Amino acid sequence: MGIFSWLLKGRGFDVSELARRLELDEDRLRRFQPAYRSFSIPKSSGGMRRILAPDPELKSLQRRILDRLLARLRIHPAAMAFEPGRSIVTNALAHCGQEVVVRMDLKDFFPNTSAERLRRYFRLIGWNRPAANLLVRLCTSDGGLPQGAPTSPRLSNLVNYRLDARIAGVAARCEAVYTRYADDITLSMAHYDRTKLHRLIRFVRRAVAEEGYAVHRRKKLSVRRRHHRQLVTGLVVNERVGLPRPIRRWLRAVQHRMSTAQPGGLDQYHALATPKHPTITPLQLQGWQALCAMIVRQAGRR
């Protein structure tokens, strides 16, 4: 019976150990039924993004999984999103002052991070088959990571360690720098070498396909030389990291209008609307100011 159970369940930590680490009753954990609320929000690049928001009970359980099982696991240094001390600024800094910058976007990143890959990952880090299957059931929906679950960002980095390591290794051999900010892949080179760059781009396309992703075909591959404006996660990186000039000018105009406007009303905010920023409120302006402060702080400028 012991051998049969071992063959059936595999070696590793079992569901009782999972329940102990999460401080939950084992039977309740086994019976737990995940529930999500689905809605859509507009993407900044156009189209709609589907969000799967877990109900309060599931969200609380996922936060336990995140804090007690996933938080201390290792991710690759090239993964820049969703991690303490890493941001769009640190991602951009890695490519600052380079001769050429290449950007590629992965299509439907979270839904295409498959449940089967997560199952293999949970087995790899030491859970037996029933425990790994239970973790997959609690952290996935419709066969992939639900965008909106607290566990999804961290899991997307953990499960893509091999992808990041492979691309970073080939990039280093091609004398290039590689980072990934969620679905946004960036490559850069201090010296333009057409042969090496094309070889690297072909490898990235093949490597992401092997992990179940696809490069977004609707968005043209972005290759920017030094004489072009080079953008990485929305920040200019030609000489130093900063907001694009049109946004800086717009923010200065908003701040000037606010400082000279009469009290009351929001006309001063709507008067400075742009197609990308149709309205702005005092709270939104504070968010922009916080972003500017973060850029200055993390980029090391005074």
PDB file of C-alpha atoms in Angstrom:
ATOM      1  CA  MET A   1       0.000   0.000   0.000  1.00  0.00           C
ATOM      2  CA  GLY A   2       2.858   2.344   0.843  1.00  0.00           C
ATOM      3  CA  ILE A   3       4.558   1.714  -2.504  1.00  0.00           C
ATOM      4  CA  PHE A   4       1.246   2.101  -4.368  1.00  0.00           C
ATOM      5  CA  SER A   5       0.570   5.408  -2.615  1.00  0.00           C
ATOM      6  CA  TRP A   6       4.078   6.650  -3.420  1.00  0.00           C
ATOM      7  CA  LEU A   7       3.661   5.723  -7.093  1.00  0.00           C
ATOM      8  CA  LEU A   8       0.243   7.393  -7.226  1.00  0.00           C
ATOM      9  CA  LYS A   9       1.076  10.601  -5.372  1.00  0.00           C
ATOM     10  CA  GLY A  10       4.786  10.964  -6.064  1.00  0.00           C
ATOM     11  CA  ARG A  11       7.379  12.107  -3.595  1.00  0.00           C
ATOM     12  CA  GLY A  12       7.250  15.520  -1.978  1.00  0.00           C
ATOM     13  CA  PHE A  13       5.258  17.497   0.564  1.00  0.00           C
ATOM     14  CA  ASP A  14       1.605  16.459   0.764  1.00  0.00           C
ATOM     15  CA  VAL A  15      -1.700  18.267   1.219  1.00  0.00           C
ATOM     16  CA  SER A  16      -1.532  17.990   4.998  1.00  0.00           C
ATOM     17  CA  GLU A  17       1.787  19.869   4.935  1.00  0.00           C
ATOM     18  CA  LEU A  18       0.245  22.447   2.611  1.00  0.00           C
ATOM     19  CA  ALA A  19      -2.644  22.924   5.044  1.00  0.00           C
ATOM     20  CA  ARG A  20      -0.200  23.238   7.954  1.00  0.00           C
ATOM     21  CA  ARG A  21       1.825  25.951   6.219  1.00  0.00           C
ATOM     22  CA  LEU A  22      -1.321  27.861   5.306  1.00  0.00           C
ATOM     23  CA  GLU A  23      -2.786  27.315   8.813  1.00  0.00           C
ATOM     24  CA  LEU A  24      -6.024  25.945   7.411  1.00  0.00           C
ATOM     25  CA  ASP A  25      -8.095  22.846   8.048  1.00  0.00           C
ATOM     26  CA  GLU A  26      -7.056  20.161   5.556  1.00  0.00           C
ATOM     27  CA  ASP A  27     -10.593  19.027   4.705  1.00  0.00           C
ATOM     28  CA  ARG A  28     -11.698  22.619   4.161  1.00  0.00           C
ATOM     29  CA  LEU A  29      -8.694  23.226   1.932  1.00  0.00           C
ATOM     30  CA  ARG A  30      -9.457  20.149  -0.181  1.00  0.00           C
ATOM     31  CA  ARG A  31     -13.103  21.177  -0.620  1.00  0.00           C
ATOM     32  CA  PHE A  32     -12.413  24.836  -1.365  1.00  0.00           C
ATOM     33  CA  GLN A  33     -14.081  26.025  -4.605  1.00  0.00           C
ATOM     34  CA  PRO A  34     -12.449  29.064  -6.252  1.00  0.00           C
ATOM     35  CA  ALA A  35     -14.804  31.785  -7.490  1.00  0.00           C
ATOM     36  CA  TYR A  36     -14.012  34.822  -9.638  1.00  0.00           C
ATOM     37  CA  ARG A  37     -15.836  37.896 -10.897  1.00  0.00           C
ATOM     38  CA  SER A  38     -15.105  38.692 -14.534  1.00  0.00           C
ATOM     39  CA  PHE A  39     -15.046  42.180 -16.055  1.00  0.00           C
ATOM     40  CA  SER A  40     -13.083  44.083 -18.698  1.00  0.00           C
ATOM     41  CA  ILE A  41     -11.085  47.296 -18.633  1.00  0.00           C
ATOM     42  CA  PRO A  42      -9.638  49.250 -21.579  1.00  0.00           C
ATOM     43  CA  LYS A  43      -5.970  48.749 -22.444  1.00  0.00           C
ATOM     44  CA  SER A  44      -3.775  51.816 -22.843  1.00  0.00           C
ATOM     45  CA  SER A  45      -2.759  50.467 -26.262  1.00  0.00           C
ATOM     46  CA  GLY A  46      -6.353  49.867 -27.345  1.00  0.00           C
ATOM     47  CA  GLY A  47      -8.758  46.977 -26.947  1.00  0.00           C
ATOM     48  CA  MET A  48     -10.025  45.472 -23.709  1.00  0.00           C
ATOM     49  CA  ARG A  49      -8.295  43.485 -20.980  1.00  0.00           C
ATOM     50  CA  ARG A  50     -10.215  40.749 -19.146  1.00  0.00           C
ATOM     51  CA  ILE A  51      -9.862  40.828 -15.370  1.00  0.00           C
ATOM     52  CA  LEU A  52     -10.733  37.882 -13.136  1.00  0.00           C
ATOM     53  CA  ALA A  53     -11.113  39.225  -9.609  1.00  0.00           C
ATOM     54  CA  PRO A  54     -11.209  36.511  -6.914  1.00  0.00           C
ATOM     55  CA  ASP A  55     -14.004  36.668  -4.367  1.00  0.00           C
ATOM     56  CA  PRO A  56     -12.949  37.805  -0.851  1.00  0.00           C
ATOM     57  CA  GLU A  57     -12.458  34.277   0.535  1.00  0.00           C
ATOM     58  CA  LEU A  58     -10.353  33.137  -2.420  1.00  0.00           C
ATOM     59  CA  LYS A  59      -8.383  36.382  -2.412  1.00  0.00           C
ATOM     60  CA  SER A  60      -7.530  35.889   1.257  1.00  0.00           C
ATOM     61  CA  LEU A  61      -6.383  32.314   0.577  1.00  0.00           C
ATOM     62  CA  GLN A  62      -4.291  33.395  -2.418  1.00  0.00           C
ATOM     63  CA  ARG A  63      -2.611  36.045  -0.286  1.00  0.00           C
ATOM     64  CA  ARG A  64      -1.657  33.313   2.194  1.00  0.00           C
ATOM     65  CA  ILE A  65      -0.212  31.248  -0.622  1.00  0.00           C
ATOM     66  CA  LEU A  66       1.712  34.270  -1.854  1.00  0.00           C
ATOM     67  CA  ASP A  67       3.099  35.243   1.557  1.00  0.00           C
ATOM     68  CA  ARG A  68       3.815  31.775   2.954  1.00  0.00           C
ATOM     69  CA  LEU A  69       4.768  29.703  -0.090  1.00  0.00           C
ATOM     70  CA  LEU A  70       5.910  31.975  -2.917  1.00  0.00           C
ATOM     71  CA  ALA A  71       7.433  35.134  -1.459  1.00  0.00           C
ATOM     72  CA  ARG A  72      10.899  33.734  -0.761  1.00  0.00           C
ATOM     73  CA  LEU A  73      11.305  31.669  -3.906  1.00  0.00           C
ATOM     74  CA  ARG A  74      13.904  32.764  -6.422  1.00  0.00           C
ATOM     75  CA  ILE A  75      13.194  34.680  -9.595  1.00  0.00           C
ATOM     76  CA  HIS A  76      15.641  35.605 -12.338  1.00  0.00           C
ATOM     77  CA  PRO A  77      17.376  39.023 -12.086  1.00  0.00           C
ATOM     78  CA  ALA A  78      16.039  39.910 -15.544  1.00  0.00           C
ATOM     79  CA  ALA A  79      12.411  39.835 -14.282  1.00  0.00           C
ATOM     80  CA  MET A  80      11.658  43.456 -13.378  1.00  0.00           C
ATOM     81  CA  ALA A  81       7.905  43.559 -12.737  1.00  0.00           C
ATOM     82  CA  PHE A  82       5.989  42.927  -9.513  1.00  0.00           C
ATOM     83  CA  GLU A  83       9.084  42.615  -7.310  1.00  0.00           C
ATOM     84  CA  PRO A  84      10.218  44.759  -4.347  1.00  0.00           C
ATOM     85  CA  GLY A  85      12.931  47.196  -5.381  1.00  0.00           C
ATOM     86  CA  ARG A  86      12.220  46.704  -9.089  1.00  0.00           C
ATOM     87  CA  SER A  87      10.084  48.941 -11.257  1.00  0.00           C
ATOM     88  CA  ILE A  88       9.688  50.480 -14.694  1.00  0.00           C
ATOM     89  CA  VAL A  89      12.649  52.688 -13.722  1.00  0.00           C
ATOM     90  CA  THR A  90      15.050  49.853 -12.871  1.00  0.00           C
ATOM     91  CA  ASN A  91      13.888  48.100 -16.034  1.00  0.00           C
ATOM     92  CA  ALA A  92      14.677  51.196 -18.116  1.00  0.00           C
ATOM     93  CA  LEU A  93      18.029  51.804 -16.386  1.00  0.00           C
ATOM     94  CA  ALA A  94      19.333  48.460 -17.654  1.00  0.00           C
ATOM     95  CA  HIS A  95      19.091  49.796 -21.229  1.00  0.00           C
ATOM     96  CA  CYS A  96      20.122  53.422 -20.721  1.00  0.00           C
ATOM     97  CA  GLY A  97      22.676  54.865 -23.171  1.00  0.00           C
ATOM     98  CA  GLN A  98      22.717  51.848 -25.514  1.00  0.00           C
ATOM     99  CA  GLU A  99      23.243  52.061 -29.269  1.00  0.00           C
ATOM    100  CA  VAL A 100      20.174  49.989 -30.113  1.00  0.00           C
ATOM    101  CA  VAL A 101      17.059  49.068 -28.109  1.00  0.00           C
ATOM    102  CA  VAL A 102      14.599  46.361 -29.191  1.00  0.00           C
ATOM    103  CA  ARG A 103      11.161  45.812 -27.666  1.00  0.00           C
ATOM    104  CA  MET A 104       8.844  42.830 -28.093  1.00  0.00           C
ATOM    105  CA  ASP A 105       5.428  42.215 -26.504  1.00  0.00           C
ATOM    106  CA  LEU A 106       4.002  38.821 -25.564  1.00  0.00           C
ATOM    107  CA  LYS A 107       0.365  38.210 -26.412  1.00  0.00           C
ATOM    108  CA  ASP A 108      -2.103  37.415 -23.583  1.00  0.00           C
ATOM    109  CA  PHE A 109       0.724  36.872 -21.118  1.00  0.00           C
ATOM    110  CA  PHE A 110      -1.195  35.794 -18.005  1.00  0.00           C
ATOM    111  CA  PRO A 111      -3.802  33.522 -19.675  1.00  0.00           C
ATOM    112  CA  ASN A 112      -1.026  31.884 -21.725  1.00  0.00           C
ATOM    113  CA  THR A 113       0.996  31.064 -18.602  1.00  0.00           C
ATOM    114  CA  SER A 114      -0.520  27.613 -18.521  1.00  0.00           C
ATOM    115  CA  ALA A 115      -1.771  25.537 -15.626  1.00  0.00           C
ATOM    116  CA  GLU A 116       0.351  22.614 -16.836  1.00  0.00           C
ATOM    117  CA  ARG A 117       3.555  24.667 -16.549  1.00  0.00           C
ATOM    118  CA  LEU A 118       2.532  25.701 -13.032  1.00  0.00           C
ATOM    119  CA  ARG A 119       1.846  22.080 -12.126  1.00  0.00           C
ATOM    120  CA  ARG A 120       5.356  21.122 -13.245  1.00  0.00           C
ATOM    121  CA  TYR A 121       6.785  24.050 -11.303  1.00  0.00           C
ATOM    122  CA  PHE A 122       5.026  23.087  -8.056  1.00  0.00           C
ATOM    123  CA  ARG A 123       6.308  19.536  -8.449  1.00  0.00           C
ATOM    124  CA  LEU A 124       9.803  20.864  -9.100  1.00  0.00           C
ATOM    125  CA  ILE A 125       9.862  22.869  -5.852  1.00  0.00           C
ATOM    126  CA  GLY A 126       8.866  19.854  -3.771  1.00  0.00           C
ATOM    127  CA  TRP A 127       5.096  19.274  -3.668  1.00  0.00           C
ATOM    128  CA  ASN A 128       3.665  15.849  -4.446  1.00  0.00           C
ATOM    129  CA  ARG A 129       1.031  15.395  -7.157  1.00  0.00           C
ATOM    130  CA  PRO A 130      -2.136  15.967  -5.060  1.00  0.00           C
ATOM    131  CA  ALA A 131      -0.657  19.062  -3.402  1.00  0.00           C
ATOM    132  CA  ALA A 132       0.584  20.443  -6.726  1.00  0.00           C
ATOM    133  CA  ASN A 133      -2.820  19.821  -8.337  1.00  0.00           C
ATOM    134  CA  LEU A 134      -4.562  21.583  -5.452  1.00  0.00           C
ATOM    135  CA  LEU A 135      -2.247  24.589  -5.714  1.00  0.00           C
ATOM    136  CA  VAL A 136      -2.906  24.778  -9.446  1.00  0.00           C
ATOM    137  CA  ARG A 137      -6.677  24.687  -8.826  1.00  0.00           C
ATOM    138  CA  LEU A 138      -6.398  27.508  -6.284  1.00  0.00           C
ATOM    139  CA  CYS A 139      -4.152  29.733  -8.434  1.00  0.00           C
ATOM    140  CA  THR A 140      -5.448  29.282 -12.008  1.00  0.00           C
ATOM    141  CA  SER A 141      -8.649  29.740 -13.986  1.00  0.00           C
ATOM    142  CA  ASP A 142      -9.560  28.589 -17.486  1.00  0.00           C
ATOM    143  CA  GLY A 143      -6.199  26.849 -17.831  1.00  0.00           C
ATOM    144  CA  GLY A 144      -3.991  29.860 -17.099  1.00  0.00           C
ATOM    145  CA  LEU A 145      -3.136  32.573 -14.615  1.00  0.00           C
ATOM    146  CA  PRO A 146      -6.097  34.849 -13.835  1.00  0.00           C
ATOM    147  CA  GLN A 147      -5.197  38.500 -14.259  1.00  0.00           C
ATOM    148  CA  GLY A 148      -6.470  39.985 -11.005  1.00  0.00           C
ATOM    149  CA  ALA A 149      -5.403  37.251  -8.574  1.00  0.00           C
ATOM    150  CA  PRO A 150      -2.732  38.279  -6.018  1.00  0.00           C
ATOM    151  CA  THR A 151      -0.698  35.155  -6.791  1.00  0.00           C
ATOM    152  CA  SER A 152      -0.534  35.647 -10.570  1.00  0.00           C
ATOM    153  CA  PRO A 153       2.224  38.308 -10.842  1.00  0.00           C
ATOM    154  CA  ARG A 154       4.649  36.406  -8.600  1.00  0.00           C
ATOM    155  CA  LEU A 155       3.869  33.047 -10.215  1.00  0.00           C
ATOM    156  CA  SER A 156       4.420  34.516 -13.680  1.00  0.00           C
ATOM    157  CA  ASN A 157       7.965  35.437 -12.654  1.00  0.00           C
ATOM    158  CA  LEU A 158       8.684  32.164 -10.868  1.00  0.00           C
ATOM    159  CA  VAL A 159       7.482  29.881 -13.647  1.00  0.00           C
ATOM    160  CA  ASN A 160       9.409  31.887 -16.267  1.00  0.00           C
ATOM    161  CA  TYR A 161      12.787  31.553 -14.561  1.00  0.00           C
ATOM    162  CA  ARG A 162      13.981  29.120 -17.223  1.00  0.00           C
ATOM    163  CA  LEU A 163      12.782  31.370 -20.051  1.00  0.00           C
ATOM    164  CA  ASP A 164      14.528  34.394 -18.542  1.00  0.00           C
ATOM    165  CA  ALA A 165      17.725  32.416 -17.940  1.00  0.00           C
ATOM    166  CA  ARG A 166      17.820  31.076 -21.500  1.00  0.00           C
ATOM    167  CA  ILE A 167      17.277  34.469 -23.116  1.00  0.00           C
ATOM    168  CA  ALA A 168      19.686  36.224 -20.751  1.00  0.00           C
ATOM    169  CA  GLY A 169      22.359  33.633 -21.524  1.00  0.00           C
ATOM    170  CA  VAL A 170      22.058  33.985 -25.291  1.00  0.00           C
ATOM    171  CA  ALA A 171      21.860  37.780 -24.941  1.00  0.00           C
ATOM    172  CA  ALA A 172      25.119  37.809 -22.984  1.00  0.00           C
ATOM    173  CA  ARG A 173      26.827  35.754 -25.700  1.00  0.00           C
ATOM    174  CA  CYS A 174      25.567  38.298 -28.243  1.00  0.00           C
ATOM    175  CA  GLU A 175      26.867  41.155 -26.062  1.00  0.00           C
ATOM    176  CA  ALA A 176      23.330  42.319 -25.344  1.00  0.00           C
ATOM    177  CA  VAL A 177      21.254  43.117 -22.244  1.00  0.00           C
ATOM    178  CA  TYR A 178      17.898  41.426 -21.604  1.00  0.00           C
ATOM    179  CA  THR A 179      15.063  42.323 -19.229  1.00  0.00           C
ATOM    180  CA  ARG A 180      11.408  41.359 -19.008  1.00  0.00           C
ATOM    181  CA  TYR A 181       8.711  43.514 -17.452  1.00  0.00           C
ATOM    182  CA  ALA A 182       5.718  41.133 -17.362  1.00  0.00           C
ATOM    183  CA  ASP A 183       4.881  40.717 -21.071  1.00  0.00           C
ATOM    184  CA  ASP A 184       7.298  43.408 -22.263  1.00  0.00           C
ATOM    185  CA  ILE A 185      10.670  42.028 -23.428  1.00  0.00           C
ATOM    186  CA  THR A 186      13.542  44.476 -23.980  1.00  0.00           C
ATOM    187  CA  LEU A 187      16.947  43.809 -25.556  1.00  0.00           C
ATOM    188  CA  SER A 188      19.721  46.345 -26.031  1.00  0.00           C
ATOM    189  CA  MET A 189      23.283  46.466 -27.353  1.00  0.00           C
ATOM    190  CA  ALA A 190      26.077  48.959 -26.770  1.00  0.00           C
ATOM    191  CA  HIS A 191      27.348  48.342 -30.320  1.00  0.00           C
ATOM    192  CA  TYR A 192      25.019  47.558 -33.195  1.00  0.00           C
ATOM    193  CA  ASP A 193      25.708  44.187 -34.770  1.00  0.00           C
ATOM    194  CA  ARG A 194      23.020  43.277 -37.271  1.00  0.00           C
ATOM    195  CA  THR A 195      23.896  39.576 -37.398  1.00  0.00           C
ATOM    196  CA  LYS A 196      23.942  39.126 -33.627  1.00  0.00           C
ATOM    197  CA  LEU A 197      20.780  41.158 -33.173  1.00  0.00           C
ATOM    198  CA  HIS A 198      18.790  39.150 -35.729  1.00  0.00           C
ATOM    199  CA  ARG A 199      20.083  35.902 -34.232  1.00  0.00           C
ATOM    200  CA  LEU A 200      18.961  37.038 -30.783  1.00  0.00           C
ATOM    201  CA  ILE A 201      15.507  38.107 -31.975  1.00  0.00           C
ATOM    202  CA  ARG A 202      14.995  34.742 -33.699  1.00  0.00           C
ATOM    203  CA  PHE A 203      16.028  32.929 -30.537  1.00  0.00           C
ATOM    204  CA  VAL A 204      13.615  34.966 -28.383  1.00  0.00           C
ATOM    205  CA  ARG A 205      10.713  34.145 -30.722  1.00  0.00           C
ATOM    206  CA  ARG A 206      11.565  30.458 -30.570  1.00  0.00           C
ATOM    207  CA  ALA A 207      12.138  30.398 -26.800  1.00  0.00           C
ATOM    208  CA  VAL A 208       8.862  32.113 -25.922  1.00  0.00           C
ATOM    209  CA  ALA A 209       6.974  29.789 -28.311  1.00  0.00           C
ATOM    210  CA  GLU A 210       8.443  26.773 -26.515  1.00  0.00           C
ATOM    211  CA  GLU A 211       6.966  28.100 -23.258  1.00  0.00           C
ATOM    212  CA  GLY A 212       3.505  28.612 -24.773  1.00  0.00           C
ATOM    213  CA  TYR A 213       3.707  32.323 -25.629  1.00  0.00           C
ATOM    214  CA  ALA A 214       3.671  34.251 -28.885  1.00  0.00           C
ATOM    215  CA  VAL A 215       5.129  37.626 -29.806  1.00  0.00           C
ATOM    216  CA  HIS A 216       2.337  40.098 -30.500  1.00  0.00           C
ATOM    217  CA  ARG A 217       2.056  40.309 -34.282  1.00  0.00           C
ATOM    218  CA  ARG A 218      -0.210  43.348 -34.336  1.00  0.00           C
ATOM    219  CA  LYS A 219       2.504  45.455 -32.728  1.00  0.00           C
ATOM    220  CA  LYS A 220       5.463  46.056 -34.991  1.00  0.00           C
ATOM    221  CA  LEU A 221       8.815  44.947 -33.646  1.00  0.00           C
ATOM    222  CA  SER A 222      10.376  48.092 -32.190  1.00  0.00           C
ATOM    223  CA  VAL A 223      14.065  48.575 -33.072  1.00  0.00           C
ATOM    224  CA  ARG A 224      15.415  51.996 -32.114  1.00  0.00           C
ATOM    225  CA  ARG A 225      18.919  53.291 -32.737  1.00  0.00           C
ATOM    226  CA  ARG A 226      20.531  56.050 -30.692  1.00  0.00           C
ATOM    227  CA  HIS A 227      19.338  58.821 -33.059  1.00  0.00           C
ATOM    228  CA  HIS A 228      15.708  57.729 -32.456  1.00  0.00           C
ATOM    229  CA  ARG A 229      13.742  58.238 -29.264  1.00  0.00           C
ATOM    230  CA  GLN A 230      14.307  55.003 -27.345  1.00  0.00           C
ATOM    231  CA  LEU A 231      11.453  54.062 -24.996  1.00  0.00           C
ATOM    232  CA  VAL A 232      11.526  51.277 -22.395  1.00  0.00           C
ATOM    233  CA  THR A 233       8.350  50.729 -20.328  1.00  0.00           C
ATOM    234  CA  GLY A 234       7.256  54.236 -21.210  1.00  0.00           C
ATOM    235  CA  LEU A 235      10.503  55.983 -20.245  1.00  0.00           C
ATOM    236  CA  VAL A 236      13.119  57.564 -22.494  1.00  0.00           C
ATOM    237  CA  VAL A 237      16.534  55.895 -22.145  1.00  0.00           C
ATOM    238  CA  ASN A 238      18.698  57.606 -24.809  1.00  0.00           C
ATOM    239  CA  GLU A 239      21.012  59.409 -22.374  1.00  0.00           C
ATOM    240  CA  ARG A 240      19.285  59.177 -19.021  1.00  0.00           C
ATOM    241  CA  VAL A 241      16.017  57.712 -17.773  1.00  0.00           C
ATOM    242  CA  GLY A 242      13.073  60.081 -17.786  1.00  0.00           C
ATOM    243  CA  LEU A 243       9.566  60.784 -18.975  1.00  0.00           C
ATOM    244  CA  PRO A 244       9.122  61.674 -22.655  1.00  0.00           C
ATOM    245  CA  ARG A 245       9.359  65.394 -23.374  1.00  0.00           C
ATOM    246  CA  PRO A 246       5.662  65.856 -24.355  1.00  0.00           C
ATOM    247  CA  ILE A 247       4.553  64.443 -20.998  1.00  0.00           C
ATOM    248  CA  ARG A 248       7.040  66.602 -19.074  1.00  0.00           C
ATOM    249  CA  ARG A 249       5.776  69.719 -20.848  1.00  0.00           C
ATOM    250  CA  TRP A 250       2.157  68.734 -20.226  1.00  0.00           C
ATOM    251  CA  LEU A 251       2.809  68.192 -16.513  1.00  0.00           C
ATOM    252  CA  ARG A 252       4.536  71.555 -16.198  1.00  0.00           C
ATOM    253  CA  ALA A 253       1.546  73.212 -17.875  1.00  0.00           C
ATOM    254  CA  VAL A 254      -0.883  71.436 -15.531  1.00  0.00           C
ATOM    255  CA  GLN A 255       1.108  72.453 -12.456  1.00  0.00           C
ATOM    256  CA  HIS A 256       1.305  76.067 -13.661  1.00  0.00           C
ATOM    257  CA  ARG A 257      -2.430  76.210 -14.340  1.00  0.00           C
ATOM    258  CA  MET A 258      -3.189  74.755 -10.906  1.00  0.00           C
ATOM    259  CA  SER A 259      -0.941  77.299  -9.171  1.00  0.00           C
ATOM    260  CA  THR A 260      -2.616  80.242 -10.924  1.00  0.00           C
ATOM    261  CA  ALA A 261      -6.231  79.026 -11.102  1.00  0.00           C
ATOM    262  CA  GLN A 262      -9.014  80.415  -8.959  1.00  0.00           C
ATOM    263  CA  PRO A 263     -10.286  78.069  -6.212  1.00  0.00           C
ATOM    264  CA  GLY A 264     -13.240  75.851  -7.102  1.00  0.00           C
ATOM    265  CA  GLY A 265     -14.151  73.834 -10.154  1.00  0.00           C
ATOM    266  CA  LEU A 266     -12.088  71.518 -12.321  1.00  0.00           C
ATOM    267  CA  ASP A 267     -11.912  73.646 -15.460  1.00  0.00           C
ATOM    268  CA  GLN A 268      -8.180  74.098 -15.062  1.00  0.00           C
ATOM    269  CA  TYR A 269      -7.662  70.317 -15.320  1.00  0.00           C
ATOM    270  CA  HIS A 270      -9.984  69.699 -18.269  1.00  0.00           C
ATOM    271  CA  ALA A 271      -8.524  72.657 -20.159  1.00  0.00           C
ATOM    272  CA  LEU A 272      -5.196  70.840 -20.401  1.00  0.00           C
ATOM    273  CA  ALA A 273      -6.600  67.530 -21.589  1.00  0.00           C
ATOM    274  CA  THR A 274      -4.756  65.548 -24.245  1.00  0.00           C
ATOM    275  CA  PRO A 275      -5.912  62.502 -26.255  1.00  0.00           C
ATOM    276  CA  LYS A 276      -3.839  60.217 -24.011  1.00  0.00           C
ATOM    277  CA  HIS A 277      -4.776  62.076 -20.805  1.00  0.00           C
ATOM    278  CA  PRO A 278      -8.361  63.293 -21.425  1.00  0.00           C
ATOM    279  CA  THR A 279      -8.901  64.570 -17.867  1.00  0.00           C
ATOM    280  CA  ILE A 280      -6.818  65.047 -14.784  1.00  0.00           C
ATOM    281  CA  THR A 281      -7.809  65.560 -11.163  1.00  0.00           C
ATOM    282  CA  PRO A 282      -5.693  66.694  -8.197  1.00  0.00           C
ATOM    283  CA  LEU A 283      -5.368  63.064  -7.072  1.00  0.00           C
ATOM    284  CA  GLN A 284      -4.174  61.981 -10.521  1.00  0.00           C
ATOM    285  CA  LEU A 285      -1.665  64.822 -10.575  1.00  0.00           C
ATOM    286  CA  GLN A 286      -0.308  63.579  -7.246  1.00  0.00           C
ATOM    287  CA  GLY A 287       0.197  60.199  -8.897  1.00  0.00           C
ATOM    288  CA  TRP A 288       2.197  61.782 -11.720  1.00  0.00           C
ATOM    289  CA  GLN A 289       4.266  63.729  -9.194  1.00  0.00           C
ATOM    290  CA  ALA A 290       4.960  60.531  -7.249  1.00  0.00           C
ATOM    291  CA  LEU A 291       6.108  58.859 -10.486  1.00  0.00           C
ATOM    292  CA  CYS A 292       8.466  61.759 -11.219  1.00  0.00           C
ATOM    293  CA  ALA A 293       9.907  61.522  -7.702  1.00  0.00           C
ATOM    294  CA  MET A 294      10.428  57.763  -8.095  1.00  0.00           C
ATOM    295  CA  ILE A 295      12.240  58.278 -11.391  1.00  0.00           C
ATOM    296  CA  VAL A 296      14.579  60.817  -9.819  1.00  0.00           C
ATOM    297  CA  ARG A 297      15.184  58.627  -6.776  1.00  0.00           C
ATOM    298  CA  GLN A 298      15.738  55.302  -8.530  1.00  0.00           C
ATOM    299  CA  ALA A 299      17.697  56.765 -11.421  1.00  0.00           C
ATOM    300  CA  GLY A 300      20.107  58.320  -8.908  1.00  0.00           C
ATOM    301  CA  ARG A 301      19.629  61.898 -10.043  1.00  0.00           C
ATOM    302  CA  ARG A 302      19.372  64.926  -7.766  1.00  0.00           C
TER     303      ARG A 302
END
